[in-house]
Coordinates of N, CA and C in Angstrom, one line a residue:
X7 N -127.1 -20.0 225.1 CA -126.2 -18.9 225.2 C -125.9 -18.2 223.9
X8 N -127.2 -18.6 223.0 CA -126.4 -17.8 221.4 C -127.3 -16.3 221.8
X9 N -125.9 -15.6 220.7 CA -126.1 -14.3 221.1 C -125.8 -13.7 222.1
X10 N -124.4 -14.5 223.1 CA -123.8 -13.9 224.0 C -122.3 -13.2 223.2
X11 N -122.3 -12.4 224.4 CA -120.6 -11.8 223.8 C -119.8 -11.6 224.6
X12 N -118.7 -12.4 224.8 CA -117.6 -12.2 225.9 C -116.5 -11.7 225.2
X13 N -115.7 -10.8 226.3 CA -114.5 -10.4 225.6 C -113.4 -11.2 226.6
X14 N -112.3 -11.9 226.1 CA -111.7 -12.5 226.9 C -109.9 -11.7 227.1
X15 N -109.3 -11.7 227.9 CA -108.5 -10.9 228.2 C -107.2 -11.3 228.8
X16 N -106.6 -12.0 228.2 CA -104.9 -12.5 229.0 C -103.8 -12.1 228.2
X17 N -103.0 -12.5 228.8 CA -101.5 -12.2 227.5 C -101.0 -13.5 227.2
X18 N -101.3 -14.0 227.9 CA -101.3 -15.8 227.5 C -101.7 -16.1 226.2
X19 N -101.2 -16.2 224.7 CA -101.9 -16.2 224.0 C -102.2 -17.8 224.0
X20 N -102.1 -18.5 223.7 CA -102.3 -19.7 223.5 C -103.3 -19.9 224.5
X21 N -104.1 -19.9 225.8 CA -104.7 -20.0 226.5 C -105.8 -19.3 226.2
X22 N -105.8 -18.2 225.9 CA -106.9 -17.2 225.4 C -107.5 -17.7 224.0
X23 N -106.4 -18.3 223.4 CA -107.0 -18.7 221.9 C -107.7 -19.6 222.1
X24 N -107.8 -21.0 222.6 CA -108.4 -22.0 222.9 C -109.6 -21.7 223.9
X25 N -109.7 -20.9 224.7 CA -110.6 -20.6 225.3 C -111.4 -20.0 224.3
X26 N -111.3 -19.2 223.5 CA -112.0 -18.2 222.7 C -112.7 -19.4 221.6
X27 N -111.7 -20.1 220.8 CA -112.3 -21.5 220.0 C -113.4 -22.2 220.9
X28 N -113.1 -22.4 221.9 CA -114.1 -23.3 222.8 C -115.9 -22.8 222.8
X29 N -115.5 -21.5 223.3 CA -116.3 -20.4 223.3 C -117.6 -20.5 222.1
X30 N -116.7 -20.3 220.9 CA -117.2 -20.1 219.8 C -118.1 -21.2 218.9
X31 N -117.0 -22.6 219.8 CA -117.7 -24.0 219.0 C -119.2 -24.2 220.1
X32 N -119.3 -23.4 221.0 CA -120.7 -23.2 221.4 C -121.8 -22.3 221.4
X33 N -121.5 -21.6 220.2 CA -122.2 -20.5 219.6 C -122.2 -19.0 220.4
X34 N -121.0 -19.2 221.1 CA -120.8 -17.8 222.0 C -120.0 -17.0 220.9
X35 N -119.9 -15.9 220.8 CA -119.0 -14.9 220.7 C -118.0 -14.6 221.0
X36 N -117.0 -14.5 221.1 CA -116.4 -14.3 221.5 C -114.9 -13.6 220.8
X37 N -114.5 -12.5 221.3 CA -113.2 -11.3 221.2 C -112.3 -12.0 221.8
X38 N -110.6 -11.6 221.3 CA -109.7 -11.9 222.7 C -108.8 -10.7 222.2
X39 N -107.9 -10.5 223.8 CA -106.7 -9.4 222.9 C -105.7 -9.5 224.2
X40 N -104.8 -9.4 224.0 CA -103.7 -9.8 225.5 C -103.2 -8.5 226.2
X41 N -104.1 -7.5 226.1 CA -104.1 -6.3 226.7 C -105.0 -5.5 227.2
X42 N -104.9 -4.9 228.7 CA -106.0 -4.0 229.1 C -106.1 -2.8 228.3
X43 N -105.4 -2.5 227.8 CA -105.4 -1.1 226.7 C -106.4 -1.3 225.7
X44 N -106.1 -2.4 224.9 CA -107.0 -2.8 223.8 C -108.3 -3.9 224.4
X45 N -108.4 -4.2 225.2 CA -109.5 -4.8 226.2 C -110.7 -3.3 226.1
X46 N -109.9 -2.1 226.8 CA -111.0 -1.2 227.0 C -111.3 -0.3 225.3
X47 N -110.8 -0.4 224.5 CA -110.7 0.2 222.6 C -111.7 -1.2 222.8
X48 N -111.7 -2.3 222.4 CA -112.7 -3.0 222.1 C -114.2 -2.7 222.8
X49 N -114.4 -2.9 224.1 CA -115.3 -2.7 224.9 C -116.0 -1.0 224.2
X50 N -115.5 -0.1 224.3 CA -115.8 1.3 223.8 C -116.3 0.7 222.5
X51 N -115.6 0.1 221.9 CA -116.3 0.0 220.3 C -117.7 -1.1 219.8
X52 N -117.8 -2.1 220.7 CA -118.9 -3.0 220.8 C -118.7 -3.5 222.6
X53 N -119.3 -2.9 222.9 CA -119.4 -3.8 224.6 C -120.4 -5.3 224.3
X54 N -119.4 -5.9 225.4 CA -119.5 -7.9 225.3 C -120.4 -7.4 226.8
X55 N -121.4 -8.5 227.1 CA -121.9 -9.1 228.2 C -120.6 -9.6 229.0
X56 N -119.9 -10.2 229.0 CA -119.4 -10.7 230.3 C -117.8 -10.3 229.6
X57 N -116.7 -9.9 230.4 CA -115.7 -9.6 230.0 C -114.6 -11.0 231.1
X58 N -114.1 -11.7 230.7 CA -113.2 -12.5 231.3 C -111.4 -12.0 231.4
X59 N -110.8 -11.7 232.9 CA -109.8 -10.9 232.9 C -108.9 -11.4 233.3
X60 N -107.5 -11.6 232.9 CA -106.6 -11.5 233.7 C -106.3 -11.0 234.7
X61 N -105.9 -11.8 235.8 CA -105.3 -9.8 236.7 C -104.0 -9.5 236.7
X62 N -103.1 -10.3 236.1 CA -101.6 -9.8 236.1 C -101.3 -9.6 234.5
X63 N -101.0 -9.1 234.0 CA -100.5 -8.5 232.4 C -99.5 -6.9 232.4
X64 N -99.2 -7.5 231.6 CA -97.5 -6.4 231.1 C -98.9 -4.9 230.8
X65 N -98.2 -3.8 231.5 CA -99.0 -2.8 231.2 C -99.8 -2.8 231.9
X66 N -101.1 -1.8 231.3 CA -102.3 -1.9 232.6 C -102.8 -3.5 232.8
X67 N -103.0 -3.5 234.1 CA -103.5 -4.9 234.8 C -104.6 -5.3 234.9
X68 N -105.4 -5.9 235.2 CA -106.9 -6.4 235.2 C -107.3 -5.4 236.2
X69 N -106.7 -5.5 237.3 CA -107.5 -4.9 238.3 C -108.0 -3.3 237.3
X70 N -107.0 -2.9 237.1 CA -107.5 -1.2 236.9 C -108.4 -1.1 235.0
X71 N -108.2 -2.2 234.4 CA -109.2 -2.6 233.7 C -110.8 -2.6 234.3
X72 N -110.6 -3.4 235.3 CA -111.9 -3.9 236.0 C -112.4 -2.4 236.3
X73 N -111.8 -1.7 237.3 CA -112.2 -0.5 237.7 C -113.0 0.6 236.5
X74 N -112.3 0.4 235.6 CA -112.3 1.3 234.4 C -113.9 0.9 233.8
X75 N -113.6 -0.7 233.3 CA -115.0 -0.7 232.8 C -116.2 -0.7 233.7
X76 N -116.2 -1.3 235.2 CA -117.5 -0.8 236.1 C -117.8 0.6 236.1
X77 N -116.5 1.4 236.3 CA -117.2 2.8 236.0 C -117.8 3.7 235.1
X78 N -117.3 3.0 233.7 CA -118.3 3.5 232.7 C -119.4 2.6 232.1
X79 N -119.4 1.2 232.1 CA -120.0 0.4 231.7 C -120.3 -0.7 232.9
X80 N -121.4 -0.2 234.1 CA -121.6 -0.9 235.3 C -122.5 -2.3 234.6
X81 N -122.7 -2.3 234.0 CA -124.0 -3.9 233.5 C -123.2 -4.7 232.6
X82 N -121.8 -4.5 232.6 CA -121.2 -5.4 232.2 C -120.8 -6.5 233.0
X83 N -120.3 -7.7 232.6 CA -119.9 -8.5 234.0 C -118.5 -8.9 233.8
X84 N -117.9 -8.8 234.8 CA -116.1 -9.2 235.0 C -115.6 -10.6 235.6
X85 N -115.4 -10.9 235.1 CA -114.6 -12.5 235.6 C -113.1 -12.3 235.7
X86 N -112.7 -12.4 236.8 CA -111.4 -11.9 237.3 C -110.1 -13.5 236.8
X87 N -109.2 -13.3 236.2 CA -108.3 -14.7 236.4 C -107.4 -14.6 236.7
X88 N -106.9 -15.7 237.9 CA -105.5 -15.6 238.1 C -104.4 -16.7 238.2
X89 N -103.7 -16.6 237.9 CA -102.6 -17.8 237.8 C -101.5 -17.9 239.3
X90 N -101.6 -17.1 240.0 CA -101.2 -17.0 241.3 C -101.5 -18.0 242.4
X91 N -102.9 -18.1 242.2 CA -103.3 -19.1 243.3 C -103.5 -18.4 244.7
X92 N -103.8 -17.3 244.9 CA -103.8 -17.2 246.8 C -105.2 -16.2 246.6
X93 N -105.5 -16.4 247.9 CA -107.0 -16.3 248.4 C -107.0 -14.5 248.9
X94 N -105.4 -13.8 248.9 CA -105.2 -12.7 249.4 C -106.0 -11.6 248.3
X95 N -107.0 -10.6 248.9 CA -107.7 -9.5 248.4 C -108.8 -10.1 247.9
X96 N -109.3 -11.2 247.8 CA -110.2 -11.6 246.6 C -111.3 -10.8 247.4
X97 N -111.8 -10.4 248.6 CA -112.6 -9.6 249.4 C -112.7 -8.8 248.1
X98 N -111.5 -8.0 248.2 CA -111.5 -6.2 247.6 C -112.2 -6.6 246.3
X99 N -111.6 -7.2 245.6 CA -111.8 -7.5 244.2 C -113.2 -7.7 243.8
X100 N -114.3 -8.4 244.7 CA -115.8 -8.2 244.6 C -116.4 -7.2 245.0
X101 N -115.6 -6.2 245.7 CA -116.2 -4.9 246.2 C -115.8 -4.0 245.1
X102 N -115.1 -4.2 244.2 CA -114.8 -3.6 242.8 C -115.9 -4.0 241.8
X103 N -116.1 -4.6 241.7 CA -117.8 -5.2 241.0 C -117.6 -6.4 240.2
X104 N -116.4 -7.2 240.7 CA -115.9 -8.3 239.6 C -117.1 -9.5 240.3
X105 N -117.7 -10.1 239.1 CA -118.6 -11.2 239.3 C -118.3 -12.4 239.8
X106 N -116.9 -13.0 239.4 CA -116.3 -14.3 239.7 C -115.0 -13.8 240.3
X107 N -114.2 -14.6 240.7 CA -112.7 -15.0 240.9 C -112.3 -16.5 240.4
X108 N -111.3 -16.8 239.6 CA -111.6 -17.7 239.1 C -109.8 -17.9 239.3
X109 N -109.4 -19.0 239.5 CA -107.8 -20.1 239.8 C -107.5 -20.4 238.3
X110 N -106.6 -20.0 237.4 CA -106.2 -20.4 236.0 C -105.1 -21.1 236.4
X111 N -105.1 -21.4 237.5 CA -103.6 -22.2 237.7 C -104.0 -24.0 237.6
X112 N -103.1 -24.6 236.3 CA -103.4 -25.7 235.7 C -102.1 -26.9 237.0
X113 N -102.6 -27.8 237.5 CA -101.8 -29.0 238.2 C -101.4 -30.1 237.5
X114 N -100.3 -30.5 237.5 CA -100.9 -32.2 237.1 C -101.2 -33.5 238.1

């Protein structure tokens, strides 16, 4: 995977940081930024292969993130995350062009 580039995307910072370290201690690349505003300023300025999203954040949301970059940058890939847990729209959300749907919701 060297010479991949993900941009990772939560407001969670601490979650995003350690994912991004993880990332990196496997020769990935890897950006983070806890906003869809500065998610799409990064992407414009070096687009990542696979973009990993939150879908709930203060401000613009993943979803209309997601929208934004399929429409101008369709060969990118979207990994949707949610900390919600429910199975409700996840249809819509791959008809939007998101590649995964992914559960960030941690149990013990």
């Amino acid at each position: 995977m060297e010479g991949w580039k993900v941009l990772l995307v939560d407001d969670e910072k601490e979650f995003v940081s350690t994912l991004a370290e993880r990332l990196r201690l496997r020769g990935i690349q890897a950006d983070e930024t806890g906003s869809g505003e500065e998610a799409l300023r990064l992407i414009a300025h070096a687009a990542p292969q696979v973009v990993v999203l939150d879908v709930m954040m203060p401000g613009m949301g993943g979803l209309e993130v997601l929208q934004r970059v399929k429409s101008t940058y369709p060969n990118i890939e979207v990994i949707l995350l949610t900390g919600i847990g429910s199975n409700k729209g996840r249809h819509g959300r791959y008809a939007l062009g998101c590649l995964r749907f992914l559960d960030e919701t941690v149990t013990d």
